[in-house]
mmCIF file of C-alpha atoms in Angstrom:
data_model
loop_
_atom_site.group_PDB
_atom_site.id
_atom_site.type_symbol
_atom_site.label_atom_id
_atom_site.label_comp_id
_atom_site.label_asym_id
_atom_site.label_seq_id
_atom_site.Cartn_x
_atom_site.Cartn_y
_atom_site.Cartn_z
ATOM 1 C CA MET A 1 30.707 16.928 2.648
ATOM 2 C CA THR A 2 33.753 15.549 4.209
ATOM 3 C CA THR A 3 33.892 12.221 6.591
ATOM 4 C CA GLN A 4 34.390 14.475 9.388
ATOM 5 C CA ALA A 5 31.364 16.347 8.553
ATOM 6 C CA ILE A 6 29.206 13.499 7.547
ATOM 7 C CA LEU A 7 30.395 11.603 11.141
ATOM 8 C CA ARG A 8 29.098 15.215 13.072
ATOM 9 C CA THR A 9 25.809 15.097 11.599
ATOM 10 C CA LEU A 10 25.139 11.947 12.312
ATOM 11 C CA GLU A 11 26.728 12.214 15.793
ATOM 12 C CA LEU A 12 24.213 15.400 16.021
ATOM 13 C CA LEU A 13 21.016 13.043 15.032
ATOM 14 C CA TYR A 14 21.514 10.109 17.016
ATOM 15 C CA ALA A 15 22.042 12.326 19.881
ATOM 16 C CA THR A 16 18.265 14.555 19.082
ATOM 17 C CA HIS A 17 16.737 11.241 17.506
ATOM 18 C CA GLU A 18 18.297 8.195 19.759
ATOM 19 C CA LEU A 19 18.097 6.179 16.452
ATOM 20 C CA PRO A 20 21.403 4.393 15.868
ATOM 21 C CA VAL A 21 23.504 4.849 13.042
ATOM 22 C CA ALA A 22 26.390 3.552 11.704
ATOM 23 C CA CYS A 23 28.612 4.851 8.740
ATOM 24 C CA PHE A 24 30.638 2.537 6.039
ATOM 25 C CA GLN A 25 33.015 3.110 3.640
ATOM 26 C CA GLU A 26 32.375 1.962 -0.047
ATOM 27 C CA ASN A 27 34.396 -1.378 1.060
ATOM 28 C CA LEU A 28 31.363 -1.971 3.486
ATOM 29 C CA SER A 29 34.646 -1.163 6.164
ATOM 30 C CA LEU A 30 32.920 0.085 9.453
ATOM 31 C CA LEU A 31 34.175 3.753 9.773
ATOM 32 C CA HIS A 32 31.524 4.257 12.828
ATOM 33 C CA ALA A 33 28.714 3.200 14.799
ATOM 34 C CA TYR A 34 26.523 5.697 17.078
ATOM 35 C CA CYS A 35 25.146 3.149 19.356
ATOM 36 C CA SER A 36 25.086 2.289 23.025
ATOM 37 C CA CYS A 37 25.970 -1.221 22.402
ATOM 38 C CA PRO A 38 29.436 -1.686 20.611
ATOM 39 C CA GLY A 39 29.048 -5.181 20.198
ATOM 40 C CA TYR A 40 26.300 -4.556 17.816
ATOM 41 C CA ALA A 41 28.562 -3.805 15.196
ATOM 42 C CA PRO A 42 28.644 -7.126 13.559
ATOM 43 C CA VAL A 43 25.017 -6.860 13.237
ATOM 44 C CA PHE A 44 24.971 -3.778 11.522
ATOM 45 C CA SER A 45 27.620 -4.916 9.282
ATOM 46 C CA ALA A 46 25.680 -7.688 8.317
ATOM 47 C CA ILE A 47 22.545 -5.524 7.412
ATOM 48 C CA ALA A 48 25.225 -3.573 5.552
ATOM 49 C CA GLY A 49 26.299 -6.287 3.514
ATOM 50 C CA ARG A 50 22.408 -6.793 2.396
ATOM 51 C CA ALA A 51 21.772 -3.239 1.318
ATOM 52 C CA PRO A 52 21.419 -2.908 -2.302
ATOM 53 C CA SER A 53 23.927 -1.586 -4.298
ATOM 54 C CA ASP A 54 21.752 -0.047 -6.520
ATOM 55 C CA GLN A 55 19.640 1.838 -5.023
ATOM 56 C CA ASP A 56 20.284 5.230 -2.709
ATOM 57 C CA ILE A 57 17.891 4.644 -0.118
ATOM 58 C CA SER A 58 16.216 1.132 1.004
ATOM 59 C CA LEU A 59 14.816 -0.820 3.762
ATOM 60 C CA VAL A 60 16.730 -4.106 4.772
ATOM 61 C CA SER A 61 14.790 -6.548 7.048
ATOM 62 C CA GLY A 62 16.945 -8.367 10.167
ATOM 63 C CA TYR A 63 15.984 -10.451 12.726
ATOM 64 C CA ALA A 64 16.512 -7.753 15.341
ATOM 65 C CA GLY A 65 14.089 -5.344 13.438
ATOM 66 C CA LEU A 66 13.707 -3.408 9.843
ATOM 67 C CA TYR A 67 16.432 -0.847 8.563
ATOM 68 C CA GLY A 68 16.610 1.919 6.641
ATOM 69 C CA ALA A 69 19.839 2.167 4.232
ATOM 70 C CA VAL A 70 21.213 5.557 2.507
ATOM 71 C CA ARG A 71 24.079 5.489 0.166
ATOM 72 C CA ILE A 72 25.796 9.062 -0.356
ATOM 73 C CA ARG A 73 26.225 9.144 -3.654
ATOM 74 C CA GLU A 74 29.170 12.083 -3.257
ATOM 75 C CA SER A 75 31.533 9.593 -0.925
ATOM 76 C CA GLY A 76 29.853 6.114 -1.762
ATOM 77 C CA GLN A 77 29.695 5.223 2.055
ATOM 78 C CA LEU A 78 26.719 3.588 3.396
ATOM 79 C CA LEU A 79 24.497 4.498 6.378
ATOM 80 C CA ILE A 80 22.554 2.038 8.391
ATOM 81 C CA THR A 81 19.868 2.825 11.071
ATOM 82 C CA GLY A 82 17.637 1.054 12.972
ATOM 83 C CA PRO A 83 16.446 -1.057 13.879
ATOM 84 C CA PHE A 84 12.948 -0.250 14.458
ATOM 85 C CA LEU A 85 11.364 -2.388 16.581
ATOM 86 C CA ASN A 86 8.525 -0.543 18.742
ATOM 87 C CA LYS A 87 7.653 -3.616 20.856
ATOM 88 C CA LYS A 88 10.030 -5.000 23.557
ATOM 89 C CA PRO A 89 12.009 -7.552 22.519
ATOM 90 C CA ASP A 90 11.207 -11.410 24.286
ATOM 91 C CA GLU A 91 14.393 -13.780 25.351
ATOM 92 C CA ALA A 92 13.655 -16.099 22.169
ATOM 93 C CA LEU A 93 14.731 -12.701 19.941
ATOM 94 C CA LEU A 94 17.538 -12.216 21.916
ATOM 95 C CA ASP A 95 19.220 -15.806 21.748
ATOM 96 C CA THR A 96 18.283 -15.763 18.048
ATOM 97 C CA ILE A 97 20.158 -12.471 17.610
ATOM 98 C CA LEU A 98 23.158 -14.133 19.726
ATOM 99 C CA HIS A 99 23.398 -17.108 17.491
ATOM 100 C CA ASP A 100 22.572 -15.869 13.957
ATOM 101 C CA TYR A 101 24.827 -13.203 14.294
ATOM 102 C CA GLU A 102 27.855 -15.260 16.262
ATOM 103 C CA LEU A 103 27.800 -12.421 18.960
ATOM 104 C CA PRO A 104 29.516 -13.682 22.526
ATOM 105 C CA TRP A 105 27.359 -14.629 25.083
ATOM 106 C CA GLU A 106 28.503 -12.269 27.321
ATOM 107 C CA GLU A 107 26.982 -9.663 25.560
ATOM 108 C CA ARG A 108 23.472 -10.935 25.931
ATOM 109 C CA GLU A 109 22.917 -8.773 28.942
ATOM 110 C CA PRO A 110 24.214 -5.320 27.048
ATOM 111 C CA LEU A 111 22.161 -6.301 23.791
ATOM 112 C CA LYS A 112 19.036 -6.883 26.009
ATOM 113 C CA GLN A 113 19.363 -3.043 27.380
ATOM 114 C CA PHE A 114 19.976 -1.903 24.178
ATOM 115 C CA LEU A 115 16.907 -3.727 22.513
ATOM 116 C CA PHE A 116 15.191 -2.547 25.656
ATOM 117 C CA SER A 117 16.123 1.545 25.138
ATOM 118 C CA LEU A 118 15.164 1.647 21.727
ATOM 119 C CA PRO A 119 12.517 4.553 21.240
ATOM 120 C CA ARG A 120 9.567 2.824 20.150
ATOM 121 C CA TYR A 121 8.412 4.975 17.375
ATOM 122 C CA PRO A 122 6.007 4.101 14.729
ATOM 123 C CA LEU A 123 6.305 2.938 11.314
ATOM 124 C CA ASN A 124 5.952 5.890 9.335
ATOM 125 C CA ARG A 125 8.016 8.194 11.787
ATOM 126 C CA PHE A 126 11.093 5.563 11.034
ATOM 127 C CA LEU A 127 10.477 6.104 7.640
ATOM 128 C CA ASN A 128 10.619 9.573 7.956
ATOM 129 C CA PHE A 129 13.909 9.512 9.826
ATOM 130 C CA VAL A 130 15.349 7.379 6.496
ATOM 131 C CA VAL A 131 14.278 10.102 4.137
ATOM 132 C CA LEU A 132 15.943 12.640 6.551
ATOM 133 C CA LEU A 133 19.167 10.687 6.115
ATOM 134 C CA ASN A 134 18.772 10.721 2.395
ATOM 135 C CA TYR A 135 17.926 14.374 2.376
ATOM 136 C CA LEU A 136 20.591 15.828 4.053
ATOM 137 C CA PHE A 137 23.367 13.734 2.345
ATOM 138 C CA ASN A 138 21.899 13.205 -1.217
ATOM 139 C CA GLY A 139 19.933 16.787 -1.249
ATOM 140 C CA GLU A 140 17.160 14.670 -2.527
ATOM 141 C CA ASP A 141 13.709 14.592 -0.840
ATOM 142 C CA VAL A 142 11.544 11.022 -1.110
ATOM 143 C CA SER A 143 7.733 10.567 -1.081
ATOM 144 C CA VAL A 144 7.101 8.557 2.908
ATOM 145 C CA THR A 145 4.077 7.525 1.425
ATOM 146 C CA GLU A 146 5.731 6.119 -2.097
ATOM 147 C CA TYR A 147 7.570 4.046 0.490
ATOM 148 C CA PHE A 148 4.777 2.342 2.189
ATOM 149 C CA LYS A 149 3.018 2.201 -1.600
ATOM 150 C CA ASN A 150 6.273 0.759 -3.066
ATOM 151 C CA ALA A 151 9.013 -0.367 -0.520
ATOM 152 C CA LEU A 152 7.521 -2.241 2.275
ATOM 153 C CA PRO A 153 5.789 -5.282 0.058
ATOM 154 C CA ARG A 154 8.724 -6.201 -1.142
ATOM 155 C CA LEU A 155 10.032 -7.020 2.239
ATOM 156 C CA GLN A 156 6.890 -9.287 3.356
ATOM 157 C CA ASN A 157 8.209 -12.376 1.856
ATOM 158 C CA LYS A 158 11.691 -11.613 3.433
ATOM 159 C CA ILE A 159 10.567 -10.842 7.039
ATOM 160 C CA GLY A 160 9.569 -14.250 9.196
ATOM 161 C CA GLU A 161 6.086 -14.072 10.309
ATOM 162 C CA LYS A 162 7.561 -14.158 13.941
ATOM 163 C CA HIS A 163 9.854 -11.578 13.127
ATOM 164 C CA SER A 164 7.509 -9.509 11.781
ATOM 165 C CA LYS A 165 5.043 -9.672 14.797
ATOM 166 C CA GLU A 166 8.046 -8.022 16.950
ATOM 167 C CA ILE A 167 9.220 -5.568 14.178
ATOM 168 C CA LEU A 168 5.628 -4.045 13.237
ATOM 169 C CA LYS A 169 3.752 -4.920 16.326
ATOM 170 C CA GLU A 170 2.284 -1.392 18.066
ATOM 171 C CA ALA A 171 2.592 -1.812 22.093
ATOM 172 C CA ASP A 172 0.263 0.419 24.533
ATOM 173 C CA ILE A 173 -1.725 1.955 21.591
ATOM 174 C CA SER A 174 -5.438 3.734 22.172
ATOM 175 C CA HIS A 175 -7.646 5.229 20.051
ATOM 176 C CA GLY A 176 -6.381 8.607 17.953
ATOM 177 C CA THR A 177 -8.090 8.468 14.338
ATOM 178 C CA TYR A 178 -11.311 9.847 14.400
ATOM 179 C CA ASN A 179 -9.952 13.310 12.595
ATOM 180 C CA PHE A 180 -8.330 11.189 9.789
ATOM 181 C CA GLU A 181 -11.037 9.095 9.234
ATOM 182 C CA GLN A 182 -13.335 12.159 8.667
ATOM 183 C CA GLN A 183 -11.248 13.723 6.133
ATOM 184 C CA LEU A 184 -10.167 10.674 4.560
ATOM 185 C CA LEU A 185 -14.151 10.055 4.250
ATOM 186 C CA SER A 186 -14.260 13.277 2.980
ATOM 187 C CA TYR A 187 -11.862 13.076 0.219
ATOM 188 C CA VAL A 188 -13.516 9.509 -0.988
ATOM 189 C CA SER A 189 -17.374 11.020 -1.152
ATOM 190 C CA ALA A 190 -16.033 13.862 -3.339
ATOM 191 C CA GLY A 191 -14.084 11.900 -5.358
ATOM 192 C CA ASP A 192 -11.126 14.040 -4.894
ATOM 193 C CA VAL A 193 -8.141 11.737 -6.231
ATOM 194 C CA ALA A 194 -5.382 14.007 -6.637
ATOM 195 C CA GLY A 195 -6.416 15.498 -2.837
ATOM 196 C CA ILE A 196 -6.265 11.901 -1.403
ATOM 197 C CA TYR A 197 -2.932 11.484 -2.455
ATOM 198 C CA ALA A 198 -1.158 14.629 -0.884
ATOM 199 C CA PHE A 199 -4.041 13.718 2.169
ATOM 200 C CA PHE A 200 -2.015 10.544 2.575
ATOM 201 C CA ASP A 201 1.407 12.245 1.766
ATOM 202 C CA ALA A 202 0.644 14.845 4.589
ATOM 203 C CA VAL A 203 -0.101 12.391 7.050
ATOM 204 C CA SER A 204 2.886 10.267 6.532
ATOM 205 C CA ARG A 205 4.859 13.554 7.490
ATOM 206 C CA SER A 206 2.778 14.286 10.541
ATOM 207 C CA ALA A 207 2.670 13.119 14.071
ATOM 208 C CA PRO A 208 2.219 9.262 14.466
ATOM 209 C CA MET A 209 -1.563 7.853 15.025
ATOM 210 C CA THR A 210 -2.286 5.118 17.099
ATOM 211 C CA GLU A 211 -5.590 2.673 17.280
ATOM 212 C CA GLY A 212 -7.497 0.562 19.547
ATOM 213 C CA LYS A 213 -5.774 -2.807 20.193
ATOM 214 C CA VAL A 214 -8.521 -5.521 18.393
ATOM 215 C CA ALA A 215 -6.678 -8.175 17.978
ATOM 216 C CA ASP A 216 -3.792 -9.893 20.000
ATOM 217 C CA ASP A 217 -1.779 -11.035 16.703
ATOM 218 C CA THR A 218 -0.005 -8.367 15.033
ATOM 219 C CA LEU A 219 -1.929 -9.339 10.865
ATOM 220 C CA ARG A 220 -4.764 -10.366 12.972
ATOM 221 C CA GLN A 221 -4.851 -6.492 14.250
ATOM 222 C CA ALA A 222 -3.684 -5.237 11.116
ATOM 223 C CA LYS A 223 -6.706 -7.113 9.038
ATOM 224 C CA ASN A 224 -9.122 -6.706 11.639
ATOM 225 C CA ILE A 225 -8.993 -2.403 10.917
ATOM 226 C CA PHE A 226 -8.645 -2.907 7.097
ATOM 227 C CA ILE A 227 -12.233 -4.715 7.071
ATOM 228 C CA GLY A 228 -13.350 -2.326 9.856
ATOM 229 C CA LEU A 229 -11.775 0.836 7.867
ATOM 230 C CA ILE A 230 -12.732 -0.512 4.292
ATOM 231 C CA CYS A 231 -16.368 -1.336 5.087
ATOM 232 C CA MET A 232 -16.220 2.467 6.634
ATOM 233 C CA VAL A 233 -15.012 4.164 2.939
ATOM 234 C CA GLY A 234 -17.406 2.180 1.142
ATOM 235 C CA LYS A 235 -20.779 2.414 3.016
ATOM 236 C CA VAL A 236 -20.207 5.918 4.289
ATOM 237 C CA GLY A 237 -17.589 7.682 1.902
ATOM 238 C CA ALA A 238 -18.474 5.941 -1.563
ATOM 239 C CA ILE A 239 -22.477 5.418 -1.413
ATOM 240 C CA ARG A 240 -22.440 9.557 -0.182
ATOM 241 C CA GLY A 241 -20.317 9.806 -3.241
ATOM 242 C CA ASN A 242 -23.368 8.270 -5.430
ATOM 243 C CA LEU A 243 -21.155 5.505 -5.974
ATOM 244 C CA ASP A 244 -23.787 2.332 -6.839
ATOM 245 C CA ILE A 245 -24.774 0.568 -3.710
ATOM 246 C CA GLU A 246 -24.935 -2.822 -5.235
ATOM 247 C CA GLN A 247 -21.091 -2.084 -6.638
ATOM 248 C CA THR A 248 -20.104 -0.902 -3.331
ATOM 249 C CA TYR A 249 -20.504 -4.083 -1.275
ATOM 250 C CA GLN A 250 -19.089 -6.418 -3.926
ATOM 251 C CA LEU A 251 -16.015 -4.196 -3.849
ATOM 252 C CA ILE A 252 -16.456 -4.712 -0.041
ATOM 253 C CA ASP A 253 -16.578 -8.191 -0.126
ATOM 254 C CA LEU A 254 -13.772 -8.483 -2.533
ATOM 255 C CA TYR A 255 -11.401 -6.403 -0.991
ATOM 256 C CA THR A 256 -12.300 -8.326 2.228
ATOM 257 C CA GLN A 257 -11.322 -11.707 1.118
ATOM 258 C CA GLU A 258 -8.317 -10.183 -0.433
ATOM 259 C CA CYS A 259 -7.583 -8.730 3.713
ATOM 260 C CA GLU A 260 -7.786 -12.428 4.347
ATOM 261 C CA ARG A 261 -5.167 -14.208 1.913
ATOM 262 C CA CYS A 262 -2.676 -11.513 2.724
ATOM 263 C CA SER A 263 0.327 -13.038 4.954
ATOM 264 C CA SER A 264 2.145 -10.101 6.701
ATOM 265 C CA VAL A 265 1.191 -6.978 7.881
ATOM 266 C CA SER A 266 2.628 -4.625 5.158
ATOM 267 C CA ALA A 267 0.713 -6.497 1.937
ATOM 268 C CA VAL A 268 -2.439 -5.468 4.170
ATOM 269 C CA ASP A 269 -1.113 -1.715 4.163
ATOM 270 C CA GLN A 270 -0.160 -1.737 0.536
ATOM 271 C CA LEU A 271 -3.864 -3.058 0.306
ATOM 272 C CA ARG A 272 -5.477 -0.888 2.062
ATOM 273 C CA TYR A 273 -3.733 2.230 0.045
ATOM 274 C CA THR A 274 -4.922 0.618 -2.912
ATOM 275 C CA ALA A 275 -8.397 0.022 -1.272
ATOM 276 C CA ILE A 276 -8.889 3.739 -1.015
ATOM 277 C CA MET A 277 -7.638 4.887 -4.044
ATOM 278 C CA ASP A 278 -9.651 2.560 -5.644
ATOM 279 C CA PHE A 279 -12.883 3.618 -4.052
ATOM 280 C CA THR A 280 -12.183 7.291 -4.929
ATOM 281 C CA GLN A 281 -11.223 6.743 -8.073
ATOM 282 C CA ARG A 282 -14.719 4.662 -8.795
ATOM 283 C CA VAL A 283 -16.415 7.656 -6.897
ATOM 284 C CA ALA A 284 -14.699 10.164 -9.259
ATOM 285 C CA GLU A 285 -15.962 8.312 -12.474
ATOM 286 C CA GLN A 286 -19.221 8.331 -11.207
ATOM 287 C CA LYS A 287 -19.573 11.998 -10.630
ATOM 288 C CA HIS A 288 -22.000 13.995 -13.297
ATOM 289 C CA PRO A 289 -19.606 15.430 -15.724
ATOM 290 C CA GLU A 290 -21.435 19.168 -17.209
ATOM 291 C CA ALA A 291 -20.280 17.709 -20.352
ATOM 292 C CA TYR A 292 -23.128 14.901 -20.029
ATOM 293 C CA SER A 293 -27.239 15.555 -20.576
ATOM 294 C CA THR A 294 -29.024 13.494 -17.969
ATOM 295 C CA ASP A 295 -30.471 11.196 -20.167
ATOM 296 C CA VAL A 296 -26.792 10.187 -21.438
ATOM 297 C CA TYR A 297 -25.274 9.950 -17.818
ATOM 298 C CA GLN A 298 -28.819 7.860 -16.790
ATOM 299 C CA ALA A 299 -27.146 5.496 -19.571
ATOM 300 C CA LEU A 300 -23.861 5.273 -18.052
ATOM 301 C CA GLN A 301 -24.963 4.992 -14.552
ATOM 302 C CA PHE A 302 -27.310 2.148 -15.983
ATOM 303 C CA ILE A 303 -24.481 0.329 -17.617
ATOM 304 C CA LYS A 304 -22.360 0.519 -15.051
ATOM 305 C CA THR A 305 -24.093 -1.173 -12.564
ATOM 306 C CA HIS A 306 -25.485 -3.415 -15.350
ATOM 307 C CA THR A 307 -22.241 -5.247 -15.984
ATOM 308 C CA ASN A 308 -23.329 -8.612 -14.813
ATOM 309 C CA GLN A 309 -26.072 -8.967 -16.962
ATOM 310 C CA PRO A 310 -27.175 -9.611 -20.365
ATOM 311 C CA ILE A 311 -28.180 -5.763 -21.398
ATOM 312 C CA GLY A 312 -27.770 -4.629 -24.625
ATOM 313 C CA VAL A 313 -28.466 -1.486 -26.641
ATOM 314 C CA ALA A 314 -32.370 -2.047 -26.335
ATOM 315 C CA ASP A 315 -32.548 -2.583 -22.785
ATOM 316 C CA VAL A 316 -30.238 1.120 -22.433
ATOM 317 C CA LEU A 317 -33.055 2.361 -24.618
ATOM 318 C CA GLU A 318 -35.650 1.105 -22.358
ATOM 319 C CA HIS A 319 -34.120 2.637 -19.243
ATOM 320 C CA VAL A 320 -33.861 6.280 -20.577
ATOM 321 C CA GLY A 321 -37.033 6.398 -22.810
ATOM 322 C CA ARG A 322 -35.665 7.177 -25.752
ATOM 323 C CA SER A 323 -35.814 6.503 -29.391
ATOM 324 C CA ARG A 324 -32.912 4.875 -31.059
ATOM 325 C CA SER A 325 -32.324 6.974 -34.158
ATOM 326 C CA GLN A 326 -32.008 10.052 -31.809
ATOM 327 C CA PHE A 327 -30.368 9.027 -28.860
ATOM 328 C CA MET A 328 -27.914 6.395 -30.123
ATOM 329 C CA GLU A 329 -26.232 9.959 -31.979
ATOM 330 C CA GLN A 330 -26.900 11.967 -28.893
ATOM 331 C CA PHE A 331 -24.794 9.153 -27.088
ATOM 332 C CA LYS A 332 -21.820 9.115 -29.128
ATOM 333 C CA LYS A 333 -21.551 12.999 -29.262
ATOM 334 C CA GLU A 334 -21.390 12.881 -26.186
ATOM 335 C CA THR A 335 -19.453 9.993 -25.235
ATOM 336 C CA GLY A 336 -17.447 9.360 -27.848
ATOM 337 C CA GLU A 337 -18.414 6.013 -27.980
ATOM 338 C CA THR A 338 -21.543 3.812 -29.447
ATOM 339 C CA ILE A 339 -23.573 2.141 -26.294
ATOM 340 C CA GLY A 340 -22.814 -1.134 -27.869
ATOM 341 C CA LYS A 341 -18.874 -0.339 -27.188
ATOM 342 C CA TYR A 342 -19.337 1.307 -24.137
ATOM 343 C CA ILE A 343 -21.354 -1.913 -22.507
ATOM 344 C CA VAL A 344 -18.285 -4.079 -23.122
ATOM 345 C CA LYS A 345 -15.752 -1.697 -22.213
ATOM 346 C CA ALA A 346 -17.503 -1.185 -18.772
ATOM 347 C CA LYS A 347 -17.869 -5.239 -18.656
ATOM 348 C CA LEU A 348 -14.033 -5.261 -19.220
ATOM 349 C CA GLN A 349 -13.270 -2.909 -16.499
ATOM 350 C CA GLU A 350 -15.199 -4.964 -13.901
ATOM 351 C CA ALA A 351 -13.350 -7.758 -15.159
ATOM 352 C CA LYS A 352 -9.970 -6.363 -14.076
ATOM 353 C CA LEU A 353 -10.997 -6.357 -10.839
ATOM 354 C CA LEU A 354 -12.073 -9.590 -10.775
ATOM 355 C CA LEU A 355 -8.736 -10.754 -12.303
ATOM 356 C CA ALA A 356 -6.835 -8.766 -9.499
ATOM 357 C CA TYR A 357 -8.855 -10.093 -6.837
ATOM 358 C CA SER A 358 -9.968 -13.219 -6.943
ATOM 359 C CA ASP A 359 -8.795 -16.565 -8.402
ATOM 360 C CA ARG A 360 -12.074 -16.955 -10.791
ATOM 361 C CA PRO A 361 -10.965 -19.144 -13.880
ATOM 362 C CA LEU A 362 -11.096 -16.993 -17.195
ATOM 363 C CA SER A 363 -14.185 -18.969 -17.931
ATOM 364 C CA GLU A 364 -15.908 -18.431 -15.088
ATOM 365 C CA ILE A 365 -15.217 -14.664 -15.509
ATOM 366 C CA SER A 366 -16.487 -14.623 -19.021
ATOM 367 C CA ASN A 367 -19.764 -16.188 -18.007
ATOM 368 C CA PHE A 368 -20.228 -13.683 -15.339
ATOM 369 C CA PHE A 369 -19.861 -10.512 -17.643
ATOM 370 C CA PHE A 370 -22.073 -12.976 -20.599
ATOM 371 C CA PHE A 371 -19.562 -12.777 -22.697
ATOM 372 C CA SER A 372 -20.219 -15.031 -26.092
ATOM 373 C CA SER A 373 -17.097 -17.358 -25.498
ATOM 374 C CA GLN A 374 -13.858 -16.974 -23.401
ATOM 375 C CA SER A 375 -11.862 -16.413 -26.345
ATOM 376 C CA TYR A 376 -14.045 -13.461 -27.304
ATOM 377 C CA PHE A 377 -13.176 -12.470 -23.896
ATOM 378 C CA GLN A 378 -9.576 -12.689 -24.289
ATOM 379 C CA ASN A 379 -9.871 -10.980 -27.291
ATOM 380 C CA LEU A 380 -11.827 -8.079 -26.519
ATOM 381 C CA PHE A 381 -9.651 -7.549 -23.330
ATOM 382 C CA LYS A 382 -6.228 -8.063 -25.019
ATOM 383 C CA LYS A 383 -7.648 -5.155 -27.461
ATOM 384 C CA GLN A 384 -8.472 -3.426 -24.774
ATOM 385 C CA PHE A 385 -5.589 -2.998 -22.491
ATOM 386 C CA GLY A 386 -2.844 -4.345 -24.530
ATOM 387 C CA VAL A 387 -2.239 -7.286 -22.181
ATOM 388 C CA THR A 388 -4.158 -10.683 -21.740
ATOM 389 C CA PRO A 389 -6.196 -11.418 -19.319
ATOM 390 C CA LEU A 390 -3.951 -14.162 -17.592
ATOM 391 C CA GLU A 391 -0.872 -11.609 -18.048
ATOM 392 C CA TYR A 392 -2.961 -8.375 -16.050
ATOM 393 C CA ARG A 393 -3.493 -11.372 -13.597
ATOM 394 C CA ARG A 394 0.130 -12.184 -13.022
ATOM 395 C CA LYS A 395 1.051 -9.146 -12.730
ATOM 396 C CA HIS A 396 -1.831 -7.435 -10.342
ATOM 397 C CA HIS A 397 -1.569 -10.444 -8.075
ATOM 398 C CA LYS A 398 2.259 -10.237 -7.844
ATOM 399 C CA GLU A 399 1.952 -6.277 -7.055
#
């Protein structure tokens, strides 16, 4: 595509969507900016200088909002769109922009009018616009769901608390999530992991939903909505899908505690996605596979719901009311593992959850699942998952 064709396409996109977009040469000199405020060019240039050079599509945070960056592979030119800001800026934000980007004071009123006139898009619609730019100029379609899952958490430490409120706050919102919630619960209760992933992807490409205001603070709003949703997903979706009641309540408690530790809206969004997928996966694992007989299925359920108790083979046999010689052989034939090994595996799976979403020390986790010693627990964990418990915790706390 020629430079003339690129600029004409950007001109049409700006006229259609009203989202400012600037085009830079490979050396980051500004080629053209489609924007109602000519004095905003230094801000675009600053954002262009911060865009990752090794990524075709990325997000960049700035005081005035969130920006999308798309690098055209064929020409090396860089496109910057934004800012995404769906709440009207206050006077302090205007002063900060003028100061930090060294804009002349006479630009204050034009800057104010420009920011106030920006379309108030929800975040997923803005991300779809960035994806559209990448599709038009690089011929590559990027999943918006993957953007929420991977790109936004990387920004959480870059966006200050004050400005994240301005960037991510939804203004004048009403309730509009009932149908979404009902569809979501149906996927969770069915344990349909592939279906819920496709559902998230479809929702991200559709018209935005609105949520009622439940807090004055943006981060508190996100947390309150998360807690309400995760309780509904667990108590309605997961339990309806036959997930153990006690296990469900434990998961709700753990995810609620983790939510309270989140320091940004994007971190809460990431946790919400993780929690819903976790519940759905657990329901899927609890479904009665046709390959299992009734007795073996009952044994599996008993083991999974008693991981924090000192159960052994004898307890499982007593629960199903079968003799050792007959049932041990049947269990291994259907599951591929002995009862003892399956008990250990179930305990280690639950230990992963505590490592990822709690601050309990290893000794306490080892004792909680009644391993004979902490070193024994660590050895079993590494043998099962290929990493030590501490390595697993460092990786998943970071995520």
